Amino acid sequence: MKVDNRKLSPVKILDALGVTAPEEIDVEAIAHHFGATVIPQRLHGSAARILGLGDRAFITVDSDSPRARQRFSVAHELGHWMIDRGKLSGFVCTEKNLLADWSGDNPERRANRFAADLLMPSSLFAPAAKNREMTLDTVRDLCAKFETSLTATAIRLVENGSFPAMVVYSNASGVKWKFRDRDISDEIQLRDKPGAYTNAAELLSGRNPASGPTEIQASDWFTHPRSKYYSVVEDSVRIFEETVLSLLWWKNEQQLIDLDED
Ligand SMILES: [Zn+2]
């Protein structure tokens, strides 16, 4: 029986290949298995691209990127190949596609989702993340284990971790995008910009606040009128020159519990 490769989800692919540990996820070999050859080379202005020719594809990935980011790029392009093959002859994907498109339903989001599921399958990630603090130290530890980038791994931790948290990406003009735990009430909405007392605001203004997880009044991050009565643990880091990644963790879940009871 001929199997339609395009129906294969990352879970099924990893199952079929007998993968049982993160270090066995050889993304280049998986791509090769599905007819896609990976070519590392210097790219200017994009992180990766894919060109399909019939049943074959060529994935070019920026050789100057860190290894973790190359792996994510290859998995992302492979996602385009598996999901959207035939609809378009090729994709050119920038760092922005790889980072920002985690909401809505479009080819970039689907490719990111495919990459996250392939490189950090829940069956392996959830046990590794279980009961861990929702901090960047935990994210870095999981990055090392899964050989994945900070942003993608932080998103996965929010999704698969044991405690309520949110990833926020901001720059000087404000919050660019966020990824929230689906259990967090919609009544909790981010301010347009991180408040003055957040570490993110300090980092964005070029200062270097004490690093590491810091307890911050929730009203500095959120608009809910009662936020001033609660706190979140913020762990922020400068990612590029002018961009800050923040992991917000309701270590004390009282705000979420109180909203549930309203
Ligand atoms: Zn893409």
mmCIF file of C-alpha atoms and ligand atoms in Angstrom:
data_model
loop_
_atom_site.group_PDB
_atom_site.id
_atom_site.type_symbol
_atom_site.label_atom_id
_atom_site.label_comp_id
_atom_site.label_asym_id
_atom_site.label_seq_id
_atom_site.Cartn_x
_atom_site.Cartn_y
_atom_site.Cartn_z
ATOM 1 C CA MET A 1 0.000 0.000 0.000
ATOM 2 C CA LYS A 2 1.323 3.401 -0.903
ATOM 3 C CA VAL A 3 1.325 5.721 2.036
ATOM 4 C CA ASP A 4 0.560 9.364 1.389
ATOM 5 C CA ASN A 5 3.471 11.012 3.142
ATOM 6 C CA ARG A 6 1.585 14.246 3.462
ATOM 7 C CA LYS A 7 -0.809 12.650 5.907
ATOM 8 C CA LEU A 8 2.051 11.845 8.241
ATOM 9 C CA SER A 9 2.063 13.891 11.411
ATOM 10 C CA PRO A 10 5.310 14.442 13.328
ATOM 11 C CA VAL A 11 4.079 11.981 15.949
ATOM 12 C CA LYS A 12 3.609 9.297 13.299
ATOM 13 C CA ILE A 13 6.958 10.078 11.665
ATOM 14 C CA LEU A 14 8.837 9.733 14.966
ATOM 15 C CA ASP A 15 6.888 6.581 15.774
ATOM 16 C CA ALA A 16 7.686 5.045 12.398
ATOM 17 C CA LEU A 17 11.377 5.856 12.844
ATOM 18 C CA GLY A 18 11.382 4.357 16.340
ATOM 19 C CA VAL A 19 12.554 7.578 18.026
ATOM 20 C CA THR A 20 12.468 7.296 21.819
ATOM 21 C CA ALA A 21 14.869 10.054 22.953
ATOM 22 C CA PRO A 22 15.500 13.696 21.950
ATOM 23 C CA GLU A 23 19.056 12.994 20.751
ATOM 24 C CA GLU A 24 17.673 10.537 18.192
ATOM 25 C CA ILE A 25 15.783 13.288 16.337
ATOM 26 C CA ASP A 26 18.139 13.747 13.386
ATOM 27 C CA VAL A 27 16.236 16.348 11.404
ATOM 28 C CA GLU A 28 18.463 16.173 8.297
ATOM 29 C CA ALA A 29 18.022 12.391 8.123
ATOM 30 C CA ILE A 30 14.253 12.745 8.567
ATOM 31 C CA ALA A 31 14.129 15.327 5.754
ATOM 32 C CA HIS A 32 16.188 13.018 3.548
ATOM 33 C CA HIS A 33 13.771 10.193 4.282
ATOM 34 C CA PHE A 34 10.990 12.320 2.763
ATOM 35 C CA GLY A 35 12.956 13.331 -0.314
ATOM 36 C CA ALA A 36 14.252 16.666 0.927
ATOM 37 C CA THR A 37 17.976 17.338 0.803
ATOM 38 C CA VAL A 38 19.360 19.870 3.280
ATOM 39 C CA ILE A 39 22.034 22.235 2.030
ATOM 40 C CA PRO A 40 23.656 24.554 4.575
ATOM 41 C CA GLN A 41 24.923 27.732 2.969
ATOM 42 C CA ARG A 42 25.224 31.419 3.730
ATOM 43 C CA LEU A 43 21.891 33.128 3.206
ATOM 44 C CA HIS A 44 21.339 36.831 3.299
ATOM 45 C CA GLY A 45 17.998 38.137 4.447
ATOM 46 C CA SER A 46 16.349 34.777 5.095
ATOM 47 C CA ALA A 47 16.792 31.960 7.584
ATOM 48 C CA ALA A 48 15.856 29.133 5.272
ATOM 49 C CA ARG A 49 14.085 28.295 2.063
ATOM 50 C CA ILE A 50 12.706 25.335 0.228
ATOM 51 C CA LEU A 51 12.380 24.576 -3.426
ATOM 52 C CA GLY A 52 10.263 21.625 -4.535
ATOM 53 C CA LEU A 53 10.719 19.796 -7.815
ATOM 54 C CA GLY A 54 8.222 16.981 -8.226
ATOM 55 C CA ASP A 55 8.889 14.475 -5.459
ATOM 56 C CA ARG A 56 12.186 16.055 -4.491
ATOM 57 C CA ALA A 57 12.933 19.154 -2.486
ATOM 58 C CA PHE A 58 15.968 21.163 -1.554
ATOM 59 C CA ILE A 59 16.057 22.916 1.780
ATOM 60 C CA THR A 60 18.664 25.614 2.108
ATOM 61 C CA VAL A 61 19.467 26.737 5.613
ATOM 62 C CA ASP A 62 21.667 29.600 6.787
ATOM 63 C CA SER A 63 25.005 28.080 7.784
ATOM 64 C CA ASP A 64 25.791 31.132 9.930
ATOM 65 C CA SER A 65 22.837 30.456 12.265
ATOM 66 C CA PRO A 66 23.409 28.619 15.536
ATOM 67 C CA ARG A 67 22.867 24.882 15.256
ATOM 68 C CA ALA A 68 19.616 24.944 17.264
ATOM 69 C CA ARG A 69 18.129 27.530 14.940
ATOM 70 C CA GLN A 70 19.249 25.594 11.858
ATOM 71 C CA ARG A 71 17.491 22.519 13.175
ATOM 72 C CA PHE A 72 14.286 24.472 13.713
ATOM 73 C CA SER A 73 14.563 26.024 10.231
ATOM 74 C CA VAL A 74 15.005 22.605 8.599
ATOM 75 C CA ALA A 75 12.012 21.214 10.502
ATOM 76 C CA HIS A 76 9.956 24.303 9.574
ATOM 77 C CA GLU A 77 10.762 23.931 5.859
ATOM 78 C CA LEU A 78 10.058 20.223 6.067
ATOM 79 C CA GLY A 79 6.677 21.218 7.513
ATOM 80 C CA HIS A 80 5.981 23.310 4.374
ATOM 81 C CA TRP A 81 7.022 20.327 2.269
ATOM 82 C CA MET A 82 4.798 17.861 4.110
ATOM 83 C CA ILE A 83 1.752 20.090 4.581
ATOM 84 C CA ASP A 84 1.612 22.562 1.742
ATOM 85 C CA ARG A 85 3.378 20.676 -1.009
ATOM 86 C CA GLY A 86 1.900 21.333 -4.434
ATOM 87 C CA LYS A 87 0.204 24.572 -3.394
ATOM 88 C CA LEU A 88 3.327 26.627 -3.869
ATOM 89 C CA SER A 89 6.578 25.801 -5.596
ATOM 90 C CA GLY A 90 8.719 27.206 -2.845
ATOM 91 C CA PHE A 91 8.931 29.152 0.374
ATOM 92 C CA VAL A 92 11.479 31.660 1.541
ATOM 93 C CA CYS A 93 11.253 32.040 5.295
ATOM 94 C CA THR A 94 12.718 34.776 7.382
ATOM 95 C CA GLU A 95 13.591 34.798 11.046
ATOM 96 C CA LYS A 96 10.370 36.735 11.513
ATOM 97 C CA ASN A 97 8.243 33.893 10.105
ATOM 98 C CA LEU A 98 10.109 31.468 12.307
ATOM 99 C CA LEU A 99 9.506 33.495 15.430
ATOM 100 C CA ALA A 100 6.338 35.455 15.086
ATOM 101 C CA ASP A 101 3.791 33.276 13.397
ATOM 102 C CA TRP A 102 2.418 31.236 16.255
ATOM 103 C CA SER A 103 -1.138 32.493 16.068
ATOM 104 C CA GLY A 104 -3.765 32.411 13.369
ATOM 105 C CA ASP A 105 -3.952 29.736 10.727
ATOM 106 C CA ASN A 106 -1.549 30.181 7.862
ATOM 107 C CA PRO A 107 1.265 28.159 6.242
ATOM 108 C CA GLU A 108 3.883 29.725 8.540
ATOM 109 C CA ARG A 109 2.006 28.814 11.695
ATOM 110 C CA ARG A 110 1.445 25.287 10.414
ATOM 111 C CA ALA A 111 5.134 24.919 9.597
ATOM 112 C CA ASN A 112 6.148 26.209 13.048
ATOM 113 C CA ARG A 113 3.716 23.831 14.690
ATOM 114 C CA PHE A 114 5.097 20.948 12.614
ATOM 115 C CA ALA A 115 8.664 21.877 13.619
ATOM 116 C CA ALA A 116 7.808 22.107 17.324
ATOM 117 C CA ASP A 117 6.007 18.753 17.220
ATOM 118 C CA LEU A 118 8.887 17.112 15.376
ATOM 119 C CA LEU A 119 11.769 18.462 17.471
ATOM 120 C CA MET A 120 9.963 18.565 20.834
ATOM 121 C CA PRO A 121 7.304 15.850 20.722
ATOM 122 C CA SER A 122 4.971 16.094 23.694
ATOM 123 C CA SER A 123 5.635 12.448 24.574
ATOM 124 C CA LEU A 124 9.265 13.359 25.348
ATOM 125 C CA PHE A 125 8.931 17.048 26.206
ATOM 126 C CA ALA A 126 6.110 16.901 28.750
ATOM 127 C CA PRO A 127 7.921 14.409 31.039
ATOM 128 C CA ALA A 128 11.130 16.472 30.778
ATOM 129 C CA ALA A 129 9.220 19.671 31.665
ATOM 130 C CA LYS A 130 7.045 18.203 34.392
ATOM 131 C CA ASN A 131 6.995 20.179 37.661
ATOM 132 C CA ARG A 132 9.885 22.373 36.491
ATOM 133 C CA GLU A 133 9.929 26.072 37.341
ATOM 134 C CA MET A 134 8.667 28.243 34.478
ATOM 135 C CA THR A 135 11.944 30.134 34.118
ATOM 136 C CA LEU A 136 14.571 30.693 31.466
ATOM 137 C CA ASP A 137 16.940 28.383 33.346
ATOM 138 C CA THR A 138 14.475 25.571 32.760
ATOM 139 C CA VAL A 139 14.113 26.656 29.120
ATOM 140 C CA ARG A 140 17.908 26.636 28.641
ATOM 141 C CA ASP A 141 18.172 23.197 30.175
ATOM 142 C CA LEU A 142 15.476 21.903 27.788
ATOM 143 C CA CYS A 143 17.172 23.694 24.853
ATOM 144 C CA ALA A 144 20.314 21.678 25.583
ATOM 145 C CA LYS A 145 18.380 18.440 25.827
ATOM 146 C CA PHE A 146 16.361 18.936 22.615
ATOM 147 C CA GLU A 147 18.919 21.080 20.729
ATOM 148 C CA THR A 148 16.313 23.743 20.075
ATOM 149 C CA SER A 149 16.262 27.532 20.214
ATOM 150 C CA LEU A 150 15.262 29.602 23.225
ATOM 151 C CA THR A 151 12.054 31.037 21.757
ATOM 152 C CA ALA A 152 10.669 27.792 20.356
ATOM 153 C CA THR A 153 11.516 25.960 23.569
ATOM 154 C CA ALA A 154 9.954 28.651 25.782
ATOM 155 C CA ILE A 155 6.731 28.360 23.761
ATOM 156 C CA ARG A 156 6.803 24.609 24.153
ATOM 157 C CA LEU A 157 7.346 24.933 27.901
ATOM 158 C CA VAL A 158 4.273 27.174 28.179
ATOM 159 C CA GLU A 159 2.309 24.610 26.213
ATOM 160 C CA ASN A 160 3.581 21.457 27.897
ATOM 161 C CA GLY A 161 4.780 22.620 31.304
ATOM 162 C CA SER A 162 3.015 22.022 34.615
ATOM 163 C CA PHE A 163 2.278 25.645 35.601
ATOM 164 C CA PRO A 164 0.453 28.645 34.039
ATOM 165 C CA ALA A 165 2.740 30.947 32.070
ATOM 166 C CA MET A 166 3.038 33.121 28.972
ATOM 167 C CA VAL A 167 5.796 34.045 26.516
ATOM 168 C CA VAL A 168 5.927 37.702 25.452
ATOM 169 C CA TYR A 169 8.079 39.244 22.746
ATOM 170 C CA SER A 170 8.526 43.003 22.895
ATOM 171 C CA ASN A 171 10.553 45.766 21.336
ATOM 172 C CA ALA A 172 10.701 49.533 21.760
ATOM 173 C CA SER A 173 7.277 50.000 20.176
ATOM 174 C CA GLY A 174 5.632 47.527 22.548
ATOM 175 C CA VAL A 175 4.446 43.932 22.701
ATOM 176 C CA LYS A 176 4.941 42.263 19.314
ATOM 177 C CA TRP A 177 3.352 38.912 20.034
ATOM 178 C CA LYS A 178 2.649 36.517 22.859
ATOM 179 C CA PHE A 179 1.955 32.864 23.395
ATOM 180 C CA ARG A 180 -0.286 32.046 26.329
ATOM 181 C CA ASP A 181 -1.177 28.943 28.227
ATOM 182 C CA ARG A 182 -4.666 28.068 27.026
ATOM 183 C CA ASP A 183 -5.886 27.769 30.621
ATOM 184 C CA ILE A 184 -5.285 31.433 31.339
ATOM 185 C CA SER A 185 -8.539 33.389 31.400
ATOM 186 C CA ASP A 186 -9.214 35.777 28.513
ATOM 187 C CA GLU A 187 -9.788 38.448 31.131
ATOM 188 C CA ILE A 188 -6.031 38.583 31.495
ATOM 189 C CA GLN A 189 -4.809 40.843 28.712
ATOM 190 C CA LEU A 190 -1.348 42.276 28.245
ATOM 191 C CA ARG A 191 -0.701 45.986 28.283
ATOM 192 C CA ASP A 192 0.491 47.375 24.930
ATOM 193 C CA LYS A 193 3.928 47.886 26.453
ATOM 194 C CA PRO A 194 5.627 46.266 29.448
ATOM 195 C CA GLY A 195 5.256 48.629 32.428
ATOM 196 C CA ALA A 196 8.101 50.786 33.711
ATOM 197 C CA TYR A 197 8.949 48.464 36.589
ATOM 198 C CA THR A 198 9.381 45.323 34.485
ATOM 199 C CA ASN A 199 12.775 43.892 33.636
ATOM 200 C CA ALA A 200 11.674 43.895 29.991
ATOM 201 C CA ALA A 201 11.285 47.699 30.060
ATOM 202 C CA GLU A 202 14.728 48.027 31.664
ATOM 203 C CA LEU A 203 16.304 45.819 28.998
ATOM 204 C CA LEU A 204 14.501 47.671 26.211
ATOM 205 C CA SER A 205 15.820 50.980 27.441
ATOM 206 C CA GLY A 206 19.351 49.622 27.279
ATOM 207 C CA ARG A 207 19.876 49.051 30.990
ATOM 208 C CA ASN A 208 20.849 45.732 32.547
ATOM 209 C CA PRO A 209 18.582 44.878 35.464
ATOM 210 C CA ALA A 210 19.476 42.094 37.862
ATOM 211 C CA SER A 211 19.011 38.971 35.764
ATOM 212 C CA GLY A 212 16.943 35.960 36.643
ATOM 213 C CA PRO A 213 13.343 35.445 37.736
ATOM 214 C CA THR A 214 11.904 38.522 39.471
ATOM 215 C CA GLU A 215 8.578 39.004 41.201
ATOM 216 C CA ILE A 216 6.693 41.849 39.488
ATOM 217 C CA GLN A 217 3.331 43.395 40.292
ATOM 218 C CA ALA A 218 0.918 41.897 37.767
ATOM 219 C CA SER A 219 -0.458 45.362 36.879
ATOM 220 C CA ASP A 220 2.902 46.166 35.298
ATOM 221 C CA TRP A 221 2.118 43.543 32.682
ATOM 222 C CA PHE A 222 -1.676 43.241 32.596
ATOM 223 C CA THR A 223 -4.662 45.529 32.207
ATOM 224 C CA HIS A 224 -7.100 43.700 34.491
ATOM 225 C CA PRO A 225 -8.182 46.281 37.120
ATOM 226 C CA ARG A 226 -7.362 43.988 40.032
ATOM 227 C CA SER A 227 -3.889 43.093 38.746
ATOM 228 C CA LYS A 228 -2.257 45.394 41.301
ATOM 229 C CA TYR A 229 -3.216 42.915 44.015
ATOM 230 C CA TYR A 230 -1.232 40.070 42.455
ATOM 231 C CA SER A 231 2.237 39.279 41.202
ATOM 232 C CA VAL A 232 3.854 37.286 38.428
ATOM 233 C CA VAL A 233 7.403 36.007 38.146
ATOM 234 C CA GLU A 234 9.093 37.592 35.157
ATOM 235 C CA ASP A 235 12.244 36.211 33.550
ATOM 236 C CA SER A 236 13.435 38.349 30.625
ATOM 237 C CA VAL A 237 16.361 38.267 28.257
ATOM 238 C CA ARG A 238 17.484 40.388 25.320
ATOM 239 C CA ILE A 239 17.248 38.226 22.197
ATOM 240 C CA PHE A 240 18.412 40.497 19.426
ATOM 241 C CA GLU A 241 19.647 44.039 19.714
ATOM 242 C CA GLU A 242 16.244 45.523 20.403
ATOM 243 C CA THR A 243 13.995 42.620 21.206
ATOM 244 C CA VAL A 244 13.222 41.086 24.576
ATOM 245 C CA LEU A 245 11.766 37.684 25.341
ATOM 246 C CA SER A 246 9.883 37.451 28.640
ATOM 247 C CA LEU A 247 8.560 34.396 30.364
ATOM 248 C CA LEU A 248 5.755 35.286 32.798
ATOM 249 C CA TRP A 249 4.814 32.710 35.375
ATOM 250 C CA TRP A 250 1.909 32.765 37.828
ATOM 251 C CA LYS A 251 3.977 31.110 40.520
ATOM 252 C CA ASN A 252 1.301 32.259 42.909
ATOM 253 C CA GLU A 253 -1.839 31.237 41.039
ATOM 254 C CA GLN A 254 -4.209 33.290 43.199
ATOM 255 C CA GLN A 255 -5.027 35.785 40.428
ATOM 256 C CA LEU A 256 -6.088 32.972 38.110
ATOM 257 C CA ILE A 257 -8.053 31.214 40.830
ATOM 258 C CA ASP A 258 -9.874 34.432 41.810
ATOM 259 C CA LEU A 259 -10.807 35.131 38.186
ATOM 260 C CA ASP A 260 -12.177 31.627 37.878
ATOM 261 C CA GLU A 261 -14.410 32.246 40.871
ATOM 262 C CA ASP A 262 -15.761 35.581 39.633
HETATM 263 ZN ZN ZN B 1 8.039 29.246 6.382
#
